[in-house]
PDB file of C-alpha atoms in Angstrom:
ATOM      1  CA  UNK A1229       0.393   3.841 -16.729  1.00  0.00           C
ATOM      2  CA  UNK A1230       2.380   1.409 -18.852  1.00  0.00           C
ATOM      3  CA  UNK A1231       2.226   1.039 -22.596  1.00  0.00           C
ATOM      4  CA  UNK A1232       0.711  -2.101 -24.111  1.00  0.00           C
ATOM      5  CA  UNK A1233       4.030  -2.682 -25.894  1.00  0.00           C
ATOM      6  CA  UNK A1234       6.737  -2.352 -23.260  1.00  0.00           C
ATOM      7  CA  UNK A1235       9.718  -0.280 -24.450  1.00  0.00           C
ATOM      8  CA  UNK A1236      12.011  -2.512 -22.359  1.00  0.00           C
ATOM      9  CA  UNK A1237      11.538  -5.816 -20.471  1.00  0.00           C
ATOM     10  CA  UNK A1238      11.963  -3.861 -17.223  1.00  0.00           C
ATOM     11  CA  UNK A1239      12.113  -0.127 -16.583  1.00  0.00           C
ATOM     12  CA  UNK A1240      11.394   2.449 -13.879  1.00  0.00           C
ATOM     13  CA  UNK A1241       9.032   5.361 -14.397  1.00  0.00           C
ATOM     14  CA  UNK A1242       8.792   8.244 -11.908  1.00  0.00           C
ATOM     15  CA  UNK A1243       5.451   9.829 -10.946  1.00  0.00           C
ATOM     16  CA  UNK A1244       5.009  12.959  -8.836  1.00  0.00           C
ATOM     17  CA  UNK A1245       1.553  13.413  -7.313  1.00  0.00           C
ATOM     18  CA  UNK A1246       0.029  16.164  -5.131  1.00  0.00           C
ATOM     19  CA  UNK A1247      -1.493  15.421  -1.749  1.00  0.00           C
ATOM     20  CA  UNK A1248      -4.857  13.713  -2.142  1.00  0.00           C
ATOM     21  CA  UNK A1249      -4.242  12.380  -5.650  1.00  0.00           C
ATOM     22  CA  UNK A1250      -6.524   9.469  -6.589  1.00  0.00           C
ATOM     23  CA  UNK A1251      -5.923   7.686  -9.882  1.00  0.00           C
ATOM     24  CA  UNK A1252      -8.351   5.717 -12.019  1.00  0.00           C
ATOM     25  CA  UNK A1253      -8.770   1.961 -11.881  1.00  0.00           C
ATOM     26  CA  UNK A1254      -6.811   0.378 -14.715  1.00  0.00           C
ATOM     27  CA  UNK A1255      -4.914  -2.747 -15.713  1.00  0.00           C
ATOM     28  CA  UNK A1256      -2.008  -3.530 -18.035  1.00  0.00           C
ATOM     29  CA  UNK A1257      -0.020  -6.513 -19.200  1.00  0.00           C
ATOM     30  CA  UNK A1258       3.059  -5.612 -17.154  1.00  0.00           C
ATOM     31  CA  UNK A1259       3.682  -6.589 -13.563  1.00  0.00           C
ATOM     32  CA  UNK A1260       4.415  -3.541 -11.420  1.00  0.00           C
ATOM     33  CA  UNK A1261       6.159  -2.569  -8.213  1.00  0.00           C
ATOM     34  CA  UNK A1262       4.794   0.642  -6.645  1.00  0.00           C
ATOM     35  CA  UNK A1263       7.366   2.300  -4.384  1.00  0.00           C
ATOM     36  CA  UNK A1264       6.954   5.636  -2.620  1.00  0.00           C
ATOM     37  CA  UNK A1265      10.305   7.408  -2.330  1.00  0.00           C
ATOM     38  CA  UNK A1266       8.537  10.414  -0.807  1.00  0.00           C
ATOM     39  CA  UNK A1267       5.119  10.586   0.801  1.00  0.00           C
ATOM     40  CA  UNK A1268       2.702   7.683   1.210  1.00  0.00           C
ATOM     41  CA  UNK A1269       1.265   5.470  -1.532  1.00  0.00           C
ATOM     42  CA  UNK A1270      -2.023   3.600  -1.399  1.00  0.00           C
ATOM     43  CA  UNK A1271      -2.973   0.746  -3.720  1.00  0.00           C
ATOM     44  CA  UNK A1272      -6.392  -0.862  -4.125  1.00  0.00           C
ATOM     45  CA  UNK A1273      -6.395  -4.211  -5.926  1.00  0.00           C
ATOM     46  CA  UNK A1274      -8.243  -7.512  -5.660  1.00  0.00           C
ATOM     47  CA  UNK A1275     -10.747  -6.059  -3.176  1.00  0.00           C
ATOM     48  CA  UNK A1276      -8.009  -4.990  -0.748  1.00  0.00           C
ATOM     49  CA  UNK A1277      -6.279  -1.744   0.142  1.00  0.00           C
ATOM     50  CA  UNK A1278      -2.600  -1.440   1.035  1.00  0.00           C
ATOM     51  CA  UNK A1279      -0.916   1.681   2.371  1.00  0.00           C
ATOM     52  CA  UNK A1280       2.860   1.584   2.182  1.00  0.00           C
ATOM     53  CA  UNK A1281       5.656   3.697   3.589  1.00  0.00           C
ATOM     54  CA  UNK A1282       9.152   4.443   2.211  1.00  0.00           C
ATOM     55  CA  UNK A1283      10.278   1.118   3.734  1.00  0.00           C
ATOM     56  CA  UNK A1284       7.880  -0.951   1.632  1.00  0.00           C
ATOM     57  CA  UNK A1285       6.407  -1.333  -1.835  1.00  0.00           C
ATOM     58  CA  UNK A1286       3.417  -3.122  -3.337  1.00  0.00           C
ATOM     59  CA  UNK A1287       3.954  -5.775  -6.006  1.00  0.00           C
ATOM     60  CA  UNK A1288       1.032  -6.019  -8.452  1.00  0.00           C
ATOM     61  CA  UNK A1289       0.738  -8.955 -10.891  1.00  0.00           C
ATOM     62  CA  UNK A1290       0.173  -8.405 -14.606  1.00  0.00           C
ATOM     63  CA  UNK A1291      -3.422  -7.683 -15.693  1.00  0.00           C
ATOM     64  CA  UNK A1292      -4.555  -6.989 -12.109  1.00  0.00           C
ATOM     65  CA  UNK A1293      -7.136  -4.221 -11.866  1.00  0.00           C
ATOM     66  CA  UNK A1294      -5.730  -1.592  -9.504  1.00  0.00           C
ATOM     67  CA  UNK A1295      -5.776   2.054  -8.475  1.00  0.00           C
ATOM     68  CA  UNK A1296      -2.956   4.124  -6.987  1.00  0.00           C
ATOM     69  CA  UNK A1297      -3.443   7.171  -4.757  1.00  0.00           C
ATOM     70  CA  UNK A1298      -1.060   9.337  -2.766  1.00  0.00           C
ATOM     71  CA  UNK A1299      -0.804  11.278   0.489  1.00  0.00           C
ATOM     72  CA  UNK A1300       1.660  14.102   0.956  1.00  0.00           C
ATOM     73  CA  UNK A1301       3.702  15.522  -1.898  1.00  0.00           C
ATOM     74  CA  UNK A1302       4.369  12.011  -3.162  1.00  0.00           C
ATOM     75  CA  UNK A1303       7.153  10.837  -5.438  1.00  0.00           C
ATOM     76  CA  UNK A1304       6.399   7.314  -6.645  1.00  0.00           C
ATOM     77  CA  UNK A1305       8.666   5.006  -8.614  1.00  0.00           C
ATOM     78  CA  UNK A1306       6.915   2.371 -10.696  1.00  0.00           C
ATOM     79  CA  UNK A1307       9.031  -0.636 -11.669  1.00  0.00           C
ATOM     80  CA  UNK A1308       7.361  -2.221 -14.715  1.00  0.00           C
ATOM     81  CA  UNK A1309       8.273  -5.838 -15.495  1.00  0.00           C
ATOM     82  CA  UNK A1310       7.377  -7.830 -18.608  1.00  0.00           C
ATOM     83  CA  UNK A1311       6.083 -11.233 -17.371  1.00  0.00           C
ATOM     84  CA  UNK A1312       6.993 -12.885 -20.679  1.00  0.00           C
ATOM     85  CA  UNK A1313      10.654 -12.070 -20.059  1.00  0.00           C
ATOM     86  CA  UNK A1314      10.547 -12.519 -16.265  1.00  0.00           C
ATOM     87  CA  UNK A1315       7.774 -15.120 -15.702  1.00  0.00           C
ATOM     88  CA  UNK A1316       8.736 -15.743 -12.068  1.00  0.00           C
ATOM     89  CA  UNK A1317       8.481 -12.083 -11.030  1.00  0.00           C
ATOM     90  CA  UNK A1318       5.414 -10.883  -9.075  1.00  0.00           C
ATOM     91  CA  UNK A1319       2.996 -13.776  -9.304  1.00  0.00           C
ATOM     92  CA  UNK A1320       0.616 -12.443  -6.657  1.00  0.00           C
ATOM     93  CA  UNK A1321      -0.294  -9.273  -4.799  1.00  0.00           C
ATOM     94  CA  UNK A1322       2.339  -8.814  -2.099  1.00  0.00           C
ATOM     95  CA  UNK A1323       4.324  -6.343  -0.049  1.00  0.00           C
ATOM     96  CA  UNK A1324       8.030  -5.977  -0.727  1.00  0.00           C
ATOM     97  CA  UNK A1325      10.545  -4.819   1.855  1.00  0.00           C
ATOM     98  CA  UNK A1326      12.707  -2.092   0.345  1.00  0.00           C
ATOM     99  CA  UNK A1327      16.266  -2.666   1.486  1.00  0.00           C
ATOM    100  CA  UNK A1328      18.838   0.151   1.217  1.00  0.00           C
ATOM    101  CA  UNK A1329      20.319  -1.586  -1.850  1.00  0.00           C
ATOM    102  CA  UNK A1330      16.939  -1.931  -3.562  1.00  0.00           C
ATOM    103  CA  UNK A1331      16.155   1.711  -2.764  1.00  0.00           C
ATOM    104  CA  UNK A1332      19.339   2.965  -4.435  1.00  0.00           C
ATOM    105  CA  UNK A1333      18.915   0.709  -7.474  1.00  0.00           C
ATOM    106  CA  UNK A1334      15.331   1.842  -8.091  1.00  0.00           C
ATOM    107  CA  UNK A1335      16.176   5.534  -7.612  1.00  0.00           C
ATOM    108  CA  UNK A1336      19.113   5.368 -10.018  1.00  0.00           C
ATOM    109  CA  UNK A1337      17.162   3.424 -12.651  1.00  0.00           C
ATOM    110  CA  UNK A1338      14.365   5.994 -12.361  1.00  0.00           C
ATOM    111  CA  UNK A1339      16.696   8.643 -13.774  1.00  0.00           C
ATOM    112  CA  UNK A1340      16.891   6.759 -17.073  1.00  0.00           C
ATOM    113  CA  UNK A1341      13.297   5.512 -17.679  1.00  0.00           C
ATOM    114  CA  UNK A1342      13.796   3.159 -20.669  1.00  0.00           C
ATOM    115  CA  UNK A1343      16.662   5.137 -22.212  1.00  0.00           C
ATOM    116  CA  UNK A1344      19.418   2.571 -21.682  1.00  0.00           C
ATOM    117  CA  UNK A1345      21.315  -0.020 -23.720  1.00  0.00           C
ATOM    118  CA  UNK A1346      20.899  -3.733 -23.132  1.00  0.00           C
ATOM    119  CA  UNK A1347      24.565  -4.116 -22.218  1.00  0.00           C
ATOM    120  CA  UNK A1348      24.660  -1.055 -19.947  1.00  0.00           C
ATOM    121  CA  UNK A1349      25.090  -0.844 -16.180  1.00  0.00           C
ATOM    122  CA  UNK A1350      21.438   0.253 -15.860  1.00  0.00           C
ATOM    123  CA  UNK A1351      20.317  -2.926 -17.635  1.00  0.00           C
ATOM    124  CA  UNK A1352      22.254  -5.067 -15.156  1.00  0.00           C
ATOM    125  CA  UNK A1353      20.962  -2.978 -12.239  1.00  0.00           C
ATOM    126  CA  UNK A1354      17.370  -3.573 -13.328  1.00  0.00           C
ATOM    127  CA  UNK A1355      17.976  -7.309 -13.651  1.00  0.00           C
ATOM    128  CA  UNK A1356      19.213  -7.218 -10.062  1.00  0.00           C
ATOM    129  CA  UNK A1357      16.066  -5.309  -9.005  1.00  0.00           C
ATOM    130  CA  UNK A1358      13.870  -8.071 -10.453  1.00  0.00           C
ATOM    131  CA  UNK A1359      15.984 -10.729  -8.750  1.00  0.00           C
ATOM    132  CA  UNK A1360      15.769  -8.978  -5.364  1.00  0.00           C
ATOM    133  CA  UNK A1361      12.013  -8.400  -5.643  1.00  0.00           C
ATOM    134  CA  UNK A1362      11.521 -12.104  -6.331  1.00  0.00           C
ATOM    135  CA  UNK A1363      13.518 -13.269  -3.300  1.00  0.00           C
ATOM    136  CA  UNK A1364      11.471 -14.901  -0.530  1.00  0.00           C
ATOM    137  CA  UNK A1365      13.152 -12.877   2.214  1.00  0.00           C
ATOM    138  CA  UNK A1366      12.159  -9.636   0.482  1.00  0.00           C
ATOM    139  CA  UNK A1367       8.534 -10.447  -0.320  1.00  0.00           C
ATOM    140  CA  UNK A1368       6.004 -10.583   2.528  1.00  0.00           C
ATOM    141  CA  UNK A1369       2.375 -11.707   2.781  1.00  0.00           C
ATOM    142  CA  UNK A1370      -0.018  -8.839   2.248  1.00  0.00           C
ATOM    143  CA  UNK A1371      -1.388  -7.248   5.397  1.00  0.00           C
ATOM    144  CA  UNK A1372      -4.118  -5.547   3.456  1.00  0.00           C
ATOM    145  CA  UNK A1373      -7.418  -4.052   4.468  1.00  0.00           C
ATOM    146  CA  UNK A1374     -10.364  -5.885   2.876  1.00  0.00           C
ATOM    147  CA  UNK A1375     -12.804  -3.378   1.395  1.00  0.00           C
ATOM    148  CA  UNK A1376     -16.269  -3.722   2.960  1.00  0.00           C
ATOM    149  CA  UNK A1377     -19.113  -4.025   0.453  1.00  0.00           C
ATOM    150  CA  UNK A1378     -22.032  -4.284   2.898  1.00  0.00           C
ATOM    151  CA  UNK A1379     -23.474  -0.747   2.757  1.00  0.00           C
ATOM    152  CA  UNK A1380     -25.001  -0.839   6.257  1.00  0.00           C
ATOM    153  CA  UNK A1381     -21.749  -1.907   7.870  1.00  0.00           C
ATOM    154  CA  UNK A1382     -19.745   0.536   5.761  1.00  0.00           C
ATOM    155  CA  UNK A1383     -21.958   3.490   6.727  1.00  0.00           C
ATOM    156  CA  UNK A1384     -21.879   2.537  10.418  1.00  0.00           C
ATOM    157  CA  UNK A1385     -18.076   2.378  10.435  1.00  0.00           C
ATOM    158  CA  UNK A1386     -17.780   5.673   8.563  1.00  0.00           C
ATOM    159  CA  UNK A1387     -20.129   7.366  11.016  1.00  0.00           C
ATOM    160  CA  UNK A1388     -18.202   6.153  14.064  1.00  0.00           C
ATOM    161  CA  UNK A1389     -14.774   5.418  12.577  1.00  0.00           C
ATOM    162  CA  UNK A1390     -12.545   7.064  15.208  1.00  0.00           C
ATOM    163  CA  UNK A1391     -14.755   6.715  18.298  1.00  0.00           C
ATOM    164  CA  UNK A1392     -13.064   3.540  19.581  1.00  0.00           C
ATOM    165  CA  UNK A1393     -16.363   1.640  19.621  1.00  0.00           C
ATOM    166  CA  UNK A1394     -16.705  -2.113  20.105  1.00  0.00           C
ATOM    167  CA  UNK A1395     -18.245  -4.438  17.524  1.00  0.00           C
ATOM    168  CA  UNK A1396     -21.372  -4.560  19.695  1.00  0.00           C
ATOM    169  CA  UNK A1397     -21.756  -0.768  19.498  1.00  0.00           C
ATOM    170  CA  UNK A1398     -21.027  -0.671  15.752  1.00  0.00           C
ATOM    171  CA  UNK A1399     -23.562  -3.445  15.142  1.00  0.00           C
ATOM    172  CA  UNK A1400     -26.294  -1.259  16.666  1.00  0.00           C
ATOM    173  CA  UNK A1401     -25.460   1.559  14.246  1.00  0.00           C
ATOM    174  CA  UNK A1402     -25.664  -0.963  11.392  1.00  0.00           C
ATOM    175  CA  UNK A1403     -29.028  -2.266  12.682  1.00  0.00           C
ATOM    176  CA  UNK A1404     -27.721  -5.804  13.205  1.00  0.00           C
ATOM    177  CA  UNK A1405     -27.541  -7.929  16.297  1.00  0.00           C
ATOM    178  CA  UNK A1406     -23.979  -8.355  17.517  1.00  0.00           C
ATOM    179  CA  UNK A1407     -24.076 -12.004  16.448  1.00  0.00           C
ATOM    180  CA  UNK A1408     -25.296 -11.118  12.934  1.00  0.00           C
ATOM    181  CA  UNK A1409     -22.731  -8.350  12.619  1.00  0.00           C
ATOM    182  CA  UNK A1410     -19.829 -10.581  13.696  1.00  0.00           C
ATOM    183  CA  UNK A1411     -20.875 -13.358  11.300  1.00  0.00           C
ATOM    184  CA  UNK A1412     -21.377 -11.037   8.314  1.00  0.00           C
ATOM    185  CA  UNK A1413     -18.163  -9.145   9.022  1.00  0.00           C
ATOM    186  CA  UNK A1414     -16.089 -12.339   9.224  1.00  0.00           C
ATOM    187  CA  UNK A1415     -17.689 -13.685   6.034  1.00  0.00           C
ATOM    188  CA  UNK A1416     -16.880 -10.516   4.112  1.00  0.00           C
ATOM    189  CA  UNK A1417     -13.406  -9.689   5.414  1.00  0.00           C
ATOM    190  CA  UNK A1418     -12.002 -12.972   6.720  1.00  0.00           C
ATOM    191  CA  UNK A1419     -11.156 -11.326  10.044  1.00  0.00           C
ATOM    192  CA  UNK A1420     -12.806 -10.046  13.196  1.00  0.00           C
ATOM    193  CA  UNK A1421     -13.880  -6.425  13.512  1.00  0.00           C
ATOM    194  CA  UNK A1422     -11.109  -5.838  16.060  1.00  0.00           C
ATOM    195  CA  UNK A1423      -8.439  -7.168  13.687  1.00  0.00           C
ATOM    196  CA  UNK A1424      -9.817  -5.169  10.762  1.00  0.00           C
ATOM    197  CA  UNK A1425     -10.098  -1.975  12.797  1.00  0.00           C
ATOM    198  CA  UNK A1426      -6.460  -2.174  13.932  1.00  0.00           C
ATOM    199  CA  UNK A1427      -5.257  -2.267  10.305  1.00  0.00           C
ATOM    200  CA  UNK A1428      -7.738   0.488   9.408  1.00  0.00           C
ATOM    201  CA  UNK A1429      -6.354   2.779  12.119  1.00  0.00           C
ATOM    202  CA  UNK A1430      -2.738   2.027  11.216  1.00  0.00           C
ATOM    203  CA  UNK A1431      -3.387   2.855   7.551  1.00  0.00           C
ATOM    204  CA  UNK A1432      -5.031   6.148   8.487  1.00  0.00           C
ATOM    205  CA  UNK A1433      -2.167   6.817  10.885  1.00  0.00           C
ATOM    206  CA  UNK A1434       0.327   6.385   8.054  1.00  0.00           C
ATOM    207  CA  UNK A1435      -1.627   8.878   5.952  1.00  0.00           C
ATOM    208  CA  UNK A1436      -1.733  11.419   8.806  1.00  0.00           C
ATOM    209  CA  UNK A1437       2.010  11.086   9.346  1.00  0.00           C
ATOM    210  CA  UNK A1438       2.500  11.435   5.594  1.00  0.00           C
ATOM    211  CA  UNK A1439       0.710  14.792   5.738  1.00  0.00           C
ATOM    212  CA  UNK A1440       3.148  16.020   8.390  1.00  0.00           C
ATOM    213  CA  UNK A1441       1.203  15.370  11.604  1.00  0.00           C
ATOM    214  CA  UNK A1442       3.178  14.542  14.727  1.00  0.00           C
ATOM    215  CA  UNK A1443       2.792  11.123  16.348  1.00  0.00           C
ATOM    216  CA  UNK A1444       0.796  12.727  19.172  1.00  0.00           C
ATOM    217  CA  UNK A1445      -1.519  14.536  16.749  1.00  0.00           C
ATOM    218  CA  UNK A1446      -2.112  11.365  14.729  1.00  0.00           C
ATOM    219  CA  UNK A1447      -2.867   9.336  17.870  1.00  0.00           C
ATOM    220  CA  UNK A1448      -5.373  11.935  19.050  1.00  0.00           C
ATOM    221  CA  UNK A1449      -6.993  12.195  15.614  1.00  0.00           C
ATOM    222  CA  UNK A1450      -7.489   8.423  15.512  1.00  0.00           C
ATOM    223  CA  UNK A1451      -9.058   8.271  18.970  1.00  0.00           C
ATOM    224  CA  UNK A1452      -6.248   6.492  20.818  1.00  0.00           C
ATOM    225  CA  UNK A1453      -6.131   7.084  24.566  1.00  0.00           C
ATOM    226  CA  UNK A1454      -2.407   7.861  24.379  1.00  0.00           C
ATOM    227  CA  UNK A1455       0.505   8.140  21.968  1.00  0.00           C
ATOM    228  CA  UNK A1456       2.039   4.986  23.438  1.00  0.00           C
ATOM    229  CA  UNK A1457      -1.109   2.982  22.607  1.00  0.00           C
ATOM    230  CA  UNK A1458      -0.915   4.188  18.994  1.00  0.00           C
ATOM    231  CA  UNK A1459       2.809   3.390  18.796  1.00  0.00           C
ATOM    232  CA  UNK A1460       2.216  -0.148  20.105  1.00  0.00           C
ATOM    233  CA  UNK A1461      -0.510  -0.924  17.551  1.00  0.00           C
ATOM    234  CA  UNK A1462       1.433   0.730  14.731  1.00  0.00           C
ATOM    235  CA  UNK A1463       4.659  -1.182  15.401  1.00  0.00           C
ATOM    236  CA  UNK A1464       2.807  -4.492  15.788  1.00  0.00           C
ATOM    237  CA  UNK A1465       1.358  -4.175  12.293  1.00  0.00           C
ATOM    238  CA  UNK A1466       4.129  -2.536  10.253  1.00  0.00           C
ATOM    239  CA  UNK A1467       7.265  -3.591  12.118  1.00  0.00           C
ATOM    240  CA  UNK A1468       8.624  -0.141  12.992  1.00  0.00           C
ATOM    241  CA  UNK A1469       7.565   2.896  15.003  1.00  0.00           C
ATOM    242  CA  UNK A1470       5.672   5.944  13.685  1.00  0.00           C
ATOM    243  CA  UNK A1471       8.674   8.114  14.591  1.00  0.00           C
ATOM    244  CA  UNK A1472      10.966   6.018  12.394  1.00  0.00           C
ATOM    245  CA  UNK A1473       8.521   6.307   9.514  1.00  0.00           C
ATOM    246  CA  UNK A1474       8.405  10.092   9.912  1.00  0.00           C
ATOM    247  CA  UNK A1475      12.197  10.198   9.671  1.00  0.00           C
ATOM    248  CA  UNK A1476      12.034   8.300   6.371  1.00  0.00           C
ATOM    249  CA  UNK A1477       9.307  10.490   4.842  1.00  0.00           C
ATOM    250  CA  UNK A1478      10.546  13.522   2.934  1.00  0.00           C
ATOM    251  CA  UNK A1479       7.914  16.228   2.722  1.00  0.00           C
TER     252      UNK A1479
END
C-alpha cells in the first residue's frame, strides 16, 4: 500500500473499493491512518478487528501486520506518516475521532497525493493532520473485537451467531461445560462472552447499515427483539445512533 521509500514524510492516498473487498495482510515502514469517507472500513491487526464509520479512523503503527476490507462502495483515505520524521505519531493501534476539521483536511490533501511542495499550503495542512491525530482528545482506546482462535468455539459461534444464545447454550454447541467455556473464552479474548458478543453484533450492524439496510432491517437481521434494543447497544459502544451513522454514510 505504501512504498518502502516514502515520496513525502506524510501524504494521503485515496482508495476506492467495491462492496465486499478484502485486501491481503501486509506491513510497511510507514504509520497509517485508515479513514472511510464513504462506506465502512474494517481493519484486522494485532489479533483484533476494528470496524469504523465515517466518524472514526484506525491508526496503525509502522511495521504492524494488517489487512483492510470494505463494505459498501467504499472510498478510503490512507494517511501515511514517516515515523522517522514524526516519531510521536501513531505509537499504538488506536481509534481516532474524525472531527469536521480533520475530515476536510484529509479530503483536501487526498486530492494531491504527494504532488506538493514543502512550503505549500498542503504541506502545512498535512503537518496539522499529524498534530491533530496525535492529540490525546482525538485518539481513543481501541474497542476492538479479539479474533477467536479456538476452532470449537469459533465454529459454535458461527453456527449460532445471530440466535441470541447465552454462553451456556453456546458452550453446549462447542462441547464444553459452561465453566470451561467461560474460562477459555476469557483467557483468549480478555472479556466475557456477553461483552464480546455485543461488540460483534455492533460491528455486523455497522456493515449492514453500510450496505444500505434500514435500522429496523439490521436489528432484525442481527436477532434483536426490537429496533430500540439494537439502538441502545449500538450507541453504548460507538457513541452515536445507527440513524446518525446512516446519515453520514454516502452510498
